[in-house]
PDB file of C-alpha atoms in Angstrom:
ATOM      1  CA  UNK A   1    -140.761  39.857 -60.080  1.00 44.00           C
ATOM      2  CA  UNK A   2    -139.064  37.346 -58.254  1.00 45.00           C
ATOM      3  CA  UNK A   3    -136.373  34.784 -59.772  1.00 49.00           C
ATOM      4  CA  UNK A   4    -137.750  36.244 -63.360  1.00 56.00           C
ATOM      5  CA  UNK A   5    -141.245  35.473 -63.051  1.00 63.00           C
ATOM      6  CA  UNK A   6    -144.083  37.566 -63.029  1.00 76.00           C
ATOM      7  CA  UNK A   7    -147.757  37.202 -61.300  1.00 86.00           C
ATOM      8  CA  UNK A   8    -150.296  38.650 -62.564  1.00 92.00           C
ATOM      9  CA  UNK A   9    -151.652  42.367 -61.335  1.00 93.00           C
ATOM     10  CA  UNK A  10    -155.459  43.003 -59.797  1.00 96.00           C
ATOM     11  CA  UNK A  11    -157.088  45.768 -58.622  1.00 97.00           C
ATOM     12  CA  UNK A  12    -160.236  45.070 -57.145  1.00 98.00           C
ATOM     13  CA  UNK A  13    -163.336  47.260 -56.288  1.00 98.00           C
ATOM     14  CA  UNK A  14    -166.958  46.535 -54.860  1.00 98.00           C
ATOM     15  CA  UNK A  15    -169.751  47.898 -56.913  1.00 98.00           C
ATOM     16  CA  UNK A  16    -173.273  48.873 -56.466  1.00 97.00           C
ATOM     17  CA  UNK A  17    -174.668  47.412 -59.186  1.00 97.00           C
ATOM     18  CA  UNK A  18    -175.709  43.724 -60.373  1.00 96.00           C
ATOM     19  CA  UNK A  19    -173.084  41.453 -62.303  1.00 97.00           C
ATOM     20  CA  UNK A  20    -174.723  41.666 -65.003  1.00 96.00           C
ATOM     21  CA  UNK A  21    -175.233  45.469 -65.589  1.00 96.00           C
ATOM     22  CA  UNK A  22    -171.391  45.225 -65.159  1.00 97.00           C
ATOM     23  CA  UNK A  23    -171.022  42.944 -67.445  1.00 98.00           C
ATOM     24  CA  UNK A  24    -172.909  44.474 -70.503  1.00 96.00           C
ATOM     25  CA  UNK A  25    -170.749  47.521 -70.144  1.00 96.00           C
ATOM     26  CA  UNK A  26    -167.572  45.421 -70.295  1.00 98.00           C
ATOM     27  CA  UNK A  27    -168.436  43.305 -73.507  1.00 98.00           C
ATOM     28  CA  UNK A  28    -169.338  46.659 -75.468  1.00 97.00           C
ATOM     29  CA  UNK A  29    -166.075  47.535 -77.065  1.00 96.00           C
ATOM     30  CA  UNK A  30    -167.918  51.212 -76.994  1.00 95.00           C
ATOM     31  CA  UNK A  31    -167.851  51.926 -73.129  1.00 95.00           C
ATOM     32  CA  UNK A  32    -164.178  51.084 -73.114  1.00 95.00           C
ATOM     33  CA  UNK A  33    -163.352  54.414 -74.017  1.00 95.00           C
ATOM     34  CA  UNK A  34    -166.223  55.569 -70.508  1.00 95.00           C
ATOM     35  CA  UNK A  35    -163.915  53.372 -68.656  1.00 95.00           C
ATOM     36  CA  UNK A  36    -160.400  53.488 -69.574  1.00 95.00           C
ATOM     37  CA  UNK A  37    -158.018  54.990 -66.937  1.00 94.00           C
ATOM     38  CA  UNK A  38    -154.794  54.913 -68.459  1.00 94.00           C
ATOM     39  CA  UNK A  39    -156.239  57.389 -71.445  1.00 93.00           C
ATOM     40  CA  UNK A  40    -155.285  55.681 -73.885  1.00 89.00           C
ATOM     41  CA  UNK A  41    -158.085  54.906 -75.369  1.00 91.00           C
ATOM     42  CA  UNK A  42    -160.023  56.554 -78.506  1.00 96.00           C
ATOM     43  CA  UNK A  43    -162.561  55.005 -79.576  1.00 96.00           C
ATOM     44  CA  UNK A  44    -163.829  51.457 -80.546  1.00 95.00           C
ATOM     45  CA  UNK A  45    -163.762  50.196 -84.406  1.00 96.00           C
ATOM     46  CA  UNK A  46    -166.273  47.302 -84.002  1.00 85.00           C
ATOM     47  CA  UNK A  47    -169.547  47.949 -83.554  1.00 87.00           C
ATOM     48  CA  UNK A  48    -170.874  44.910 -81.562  1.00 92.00           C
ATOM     49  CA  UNK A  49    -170.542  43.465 -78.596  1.00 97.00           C
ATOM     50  CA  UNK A  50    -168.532  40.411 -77.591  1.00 98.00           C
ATOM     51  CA  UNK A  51    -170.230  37.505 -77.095  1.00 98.00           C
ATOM     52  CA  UNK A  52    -167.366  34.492 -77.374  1.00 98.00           C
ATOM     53  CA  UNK A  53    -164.121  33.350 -76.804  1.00 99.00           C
ATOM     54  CA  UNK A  54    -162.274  33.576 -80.288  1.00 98.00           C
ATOM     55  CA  UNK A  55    -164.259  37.432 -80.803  1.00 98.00           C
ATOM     56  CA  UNK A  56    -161.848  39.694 -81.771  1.00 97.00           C
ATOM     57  CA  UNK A  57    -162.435  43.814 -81.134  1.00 97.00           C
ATOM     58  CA  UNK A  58    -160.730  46.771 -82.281  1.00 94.00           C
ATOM     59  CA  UNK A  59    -159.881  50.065 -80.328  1.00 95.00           C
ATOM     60  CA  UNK A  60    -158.059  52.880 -81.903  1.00 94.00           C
ATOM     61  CA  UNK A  61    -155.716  53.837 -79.325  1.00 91.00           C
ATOM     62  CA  UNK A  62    -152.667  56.781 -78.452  1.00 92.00           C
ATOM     63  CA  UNK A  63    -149.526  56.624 -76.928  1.00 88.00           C
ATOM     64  CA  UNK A  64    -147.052  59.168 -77.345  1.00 87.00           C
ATOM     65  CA  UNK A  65    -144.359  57.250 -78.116  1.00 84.00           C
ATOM     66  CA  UNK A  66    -145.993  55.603 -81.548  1.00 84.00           C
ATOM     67  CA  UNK A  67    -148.875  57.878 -81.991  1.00 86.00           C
ATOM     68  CA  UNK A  68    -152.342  56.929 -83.217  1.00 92.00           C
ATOM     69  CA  UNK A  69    -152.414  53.049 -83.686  1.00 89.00           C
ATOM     70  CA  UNK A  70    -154.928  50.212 -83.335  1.00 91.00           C
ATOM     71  CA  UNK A  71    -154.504  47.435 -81.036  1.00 89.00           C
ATOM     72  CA  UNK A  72    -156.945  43.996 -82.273  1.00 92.00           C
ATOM     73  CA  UNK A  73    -158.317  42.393 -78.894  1.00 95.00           C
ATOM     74  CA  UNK A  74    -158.572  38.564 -78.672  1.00 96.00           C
ATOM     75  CA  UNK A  75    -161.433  37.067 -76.557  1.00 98.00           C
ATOM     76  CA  UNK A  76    -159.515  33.896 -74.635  1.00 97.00           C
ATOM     77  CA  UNK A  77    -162.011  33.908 -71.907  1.00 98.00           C
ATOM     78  CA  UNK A  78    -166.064  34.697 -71.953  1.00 99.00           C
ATOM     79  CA  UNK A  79    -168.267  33.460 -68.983  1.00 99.00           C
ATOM     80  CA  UNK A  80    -171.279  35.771 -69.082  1.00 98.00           C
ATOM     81  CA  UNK A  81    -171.642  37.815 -65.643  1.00 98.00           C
ATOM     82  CA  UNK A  82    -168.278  36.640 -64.822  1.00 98.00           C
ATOM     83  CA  UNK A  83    -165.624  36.761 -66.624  1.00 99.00           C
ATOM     84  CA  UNK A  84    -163.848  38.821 -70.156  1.00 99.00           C
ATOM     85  CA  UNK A  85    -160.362  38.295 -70.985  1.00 98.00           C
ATOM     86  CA  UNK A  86    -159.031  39.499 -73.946  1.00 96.00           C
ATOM     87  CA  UNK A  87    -154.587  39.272 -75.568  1.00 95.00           C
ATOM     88  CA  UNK A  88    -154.101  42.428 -77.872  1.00 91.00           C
ATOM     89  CA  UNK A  89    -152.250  42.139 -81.012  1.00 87.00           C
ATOM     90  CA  UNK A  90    -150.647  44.928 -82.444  1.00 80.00           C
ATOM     91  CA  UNK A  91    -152.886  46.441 -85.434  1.00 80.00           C
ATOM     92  CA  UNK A  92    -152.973  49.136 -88.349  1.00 83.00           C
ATOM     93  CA  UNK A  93    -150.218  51.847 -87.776  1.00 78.00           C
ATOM     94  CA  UNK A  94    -148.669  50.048 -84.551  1.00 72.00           C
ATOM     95  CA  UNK A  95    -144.838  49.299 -85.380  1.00 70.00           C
ATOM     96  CA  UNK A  96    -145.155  46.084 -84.581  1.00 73.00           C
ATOM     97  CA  UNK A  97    -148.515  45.482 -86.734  1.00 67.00           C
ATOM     98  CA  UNK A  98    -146.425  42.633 -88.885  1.00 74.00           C
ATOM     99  CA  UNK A  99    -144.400  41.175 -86.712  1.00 75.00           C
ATOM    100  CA  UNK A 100    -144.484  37.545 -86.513  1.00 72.00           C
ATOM    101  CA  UNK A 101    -145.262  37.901 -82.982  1.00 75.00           C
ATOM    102  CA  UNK A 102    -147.821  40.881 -82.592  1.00 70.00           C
ATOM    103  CA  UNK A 103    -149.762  39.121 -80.304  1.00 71.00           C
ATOM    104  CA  UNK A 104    -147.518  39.138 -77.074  1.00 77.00           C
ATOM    105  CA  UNK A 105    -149.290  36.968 -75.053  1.00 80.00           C
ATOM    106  CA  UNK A 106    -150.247  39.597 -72.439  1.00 91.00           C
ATOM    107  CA  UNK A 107    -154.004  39.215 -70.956  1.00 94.00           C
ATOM    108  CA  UNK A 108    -156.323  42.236 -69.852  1.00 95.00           C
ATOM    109  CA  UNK A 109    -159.838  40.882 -67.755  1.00 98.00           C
ATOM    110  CA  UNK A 110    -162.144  41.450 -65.714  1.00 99.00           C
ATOM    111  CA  UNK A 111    -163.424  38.875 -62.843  1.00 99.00           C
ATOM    112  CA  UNK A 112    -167.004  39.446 -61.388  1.00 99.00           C
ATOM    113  CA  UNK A 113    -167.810  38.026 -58.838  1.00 98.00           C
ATOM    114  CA  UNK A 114    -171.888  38.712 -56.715  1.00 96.00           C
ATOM    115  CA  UNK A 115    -171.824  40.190 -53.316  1.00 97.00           C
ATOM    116  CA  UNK A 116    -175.606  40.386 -52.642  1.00 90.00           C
ATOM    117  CA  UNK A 117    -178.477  40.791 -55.308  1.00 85.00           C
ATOM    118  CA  UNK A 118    -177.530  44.736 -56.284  1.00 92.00           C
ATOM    119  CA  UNK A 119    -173.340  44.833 -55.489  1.00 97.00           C
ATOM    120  CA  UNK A 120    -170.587  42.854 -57.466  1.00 98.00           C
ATOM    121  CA  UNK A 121    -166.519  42.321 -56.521  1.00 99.00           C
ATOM    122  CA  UNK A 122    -165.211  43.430 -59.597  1.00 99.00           C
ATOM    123  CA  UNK A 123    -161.752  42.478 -60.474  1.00 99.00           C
ATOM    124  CA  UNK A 124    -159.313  43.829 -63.175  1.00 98.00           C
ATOM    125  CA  UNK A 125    -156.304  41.593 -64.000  1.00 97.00           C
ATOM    126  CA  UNK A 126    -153.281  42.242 -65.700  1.00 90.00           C
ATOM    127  CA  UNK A 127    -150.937  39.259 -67.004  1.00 92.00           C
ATOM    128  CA  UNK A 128    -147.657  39.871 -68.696  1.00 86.00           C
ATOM    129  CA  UNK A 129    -146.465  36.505 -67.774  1.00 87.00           C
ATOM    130  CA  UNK A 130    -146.009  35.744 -71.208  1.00 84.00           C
ATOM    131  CA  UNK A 131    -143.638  38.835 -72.681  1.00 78.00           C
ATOM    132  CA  UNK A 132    -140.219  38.680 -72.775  1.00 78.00           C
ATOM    133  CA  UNK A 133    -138.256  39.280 -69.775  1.00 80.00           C
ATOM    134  CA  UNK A 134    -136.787  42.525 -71.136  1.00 78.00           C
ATOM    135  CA  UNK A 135    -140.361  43.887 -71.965  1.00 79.00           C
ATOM    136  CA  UNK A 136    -141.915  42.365 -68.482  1.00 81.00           C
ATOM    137  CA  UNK A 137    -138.753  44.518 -66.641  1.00 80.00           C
ATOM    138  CA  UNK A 138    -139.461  47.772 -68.978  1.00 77.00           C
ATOM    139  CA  UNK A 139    -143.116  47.456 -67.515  1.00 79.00           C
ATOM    140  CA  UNK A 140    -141.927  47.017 -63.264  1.00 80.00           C
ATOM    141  CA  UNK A 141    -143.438  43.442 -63.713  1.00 77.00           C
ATOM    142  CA  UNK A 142    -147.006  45.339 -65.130  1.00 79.00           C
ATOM    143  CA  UNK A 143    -147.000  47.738 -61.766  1.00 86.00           C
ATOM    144  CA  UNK A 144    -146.998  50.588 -64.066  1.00 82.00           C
ATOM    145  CA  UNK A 145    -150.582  49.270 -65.117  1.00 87.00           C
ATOM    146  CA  UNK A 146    -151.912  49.539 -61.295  1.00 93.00           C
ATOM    147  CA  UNK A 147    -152.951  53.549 -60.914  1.00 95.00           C
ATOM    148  CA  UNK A 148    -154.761  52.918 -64.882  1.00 93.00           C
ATOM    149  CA  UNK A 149    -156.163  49.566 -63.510  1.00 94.00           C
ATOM    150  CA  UNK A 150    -157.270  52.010 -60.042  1.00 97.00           C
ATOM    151  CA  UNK A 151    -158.881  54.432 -62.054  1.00 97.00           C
ATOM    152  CA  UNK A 152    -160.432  52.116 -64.723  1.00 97.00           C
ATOM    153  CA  UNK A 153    -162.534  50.299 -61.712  1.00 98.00           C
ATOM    154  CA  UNK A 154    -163.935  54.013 -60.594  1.00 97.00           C
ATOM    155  CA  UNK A 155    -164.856  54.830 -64.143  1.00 96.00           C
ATOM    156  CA  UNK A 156    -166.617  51.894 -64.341  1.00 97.00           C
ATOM    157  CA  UNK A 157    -168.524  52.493 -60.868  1.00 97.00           C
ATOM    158  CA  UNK A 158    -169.355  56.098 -61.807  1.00 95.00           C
ATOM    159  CA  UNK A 159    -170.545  54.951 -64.826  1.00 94.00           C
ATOM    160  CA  UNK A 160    -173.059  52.254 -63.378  1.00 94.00           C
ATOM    161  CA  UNK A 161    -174.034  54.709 -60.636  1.00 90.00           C
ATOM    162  CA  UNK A 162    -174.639  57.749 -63.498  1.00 85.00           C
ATOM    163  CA  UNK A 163    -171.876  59.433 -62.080  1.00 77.00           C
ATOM    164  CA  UNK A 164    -170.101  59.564 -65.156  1.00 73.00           C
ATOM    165  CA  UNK A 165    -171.670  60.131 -68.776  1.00 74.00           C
ATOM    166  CA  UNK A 166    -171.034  57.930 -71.302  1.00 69.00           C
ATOM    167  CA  UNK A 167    -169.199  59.217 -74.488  1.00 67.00           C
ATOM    168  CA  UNK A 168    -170.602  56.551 -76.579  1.00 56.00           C
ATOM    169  CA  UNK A 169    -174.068  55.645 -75.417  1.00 48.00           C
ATOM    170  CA  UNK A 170    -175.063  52.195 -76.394  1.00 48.00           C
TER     171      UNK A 170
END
């Protein structure tokens, strides 16, 4: 975080598995739980699967400090096979659930890009450009994301490769 500003975070990974197969875990709010790294996760309220910027999905979510809480997901990017960006807002039981500004302007995605017919460059960003200075230096800049981001990419590998069972099958 240089001179205030922050750059967004990646963590990148090459998968055995075709773009899209990747991508129709990622827009199933369901598998998020398969893949998340940071454990955070619980379990997903909506049922379907994204299919739009403007979608909006819900995950229940934990974190010790505030407990059980539910964070609403914004779709601001949808390419199919390539791309799914999403801003949370802060949702039901999250302290700051009214707050003018619950959606902070950070950015979760994923970036897919083809590396033969059957293997995929799979990118996870992390953008928290947009928060507040004090929140973006409480965070390292978003570093504190990176092991999550790490172990979020081999969740989703072991999952393609049925190394890892899904708890919510689709």
């Amino acid at each position: 975080m240089a001179n205030g500003r922050t750059e967004p975070l990646t963590v990148t990974r090459r998968i055995d598995a075709s773009a899209s197969d990747i991508f129709a875990i990622l827009v199933d709010p369901r598998r998020h739980v398969d893949l998340d790294g940071s454990g955070m996760l619980r379990e997903a309220v909506s049922d379907g699967v994204v299919s739009a910027v403007g979608d909006v999905f819900v995950m229940r979510m934990y974190y010790s400090e505030l407990g059980d809480y539910e964070m609403n997901n914004h779709v601001v990017e949808y390419e199919p096979n390539r791309r799914l960006t999403w801003e949370p807002e802060a949702g039901r039981r999250h302290p700051d659930e009214h707050a003018p500004d619950a959606r902070w302007g950070q950015r979760w995605g994923f970036d897919l890009a083809p590396d033969g017919p059957e293997a995929t460059i799979v990118t996870q960003t992390y953008d928290c450009s947009a928060l507040p200075e004090n929140e973006r230096v409480s965070m390292d800049g978003g570093r504190i994301w990176i092991e999550a981001m790490t172990r979020t990419l081999e969740h989703l590998d072991e999952l393609v490769a049925g190394r890892r069972t899904s708890t919510n099958p689709a």
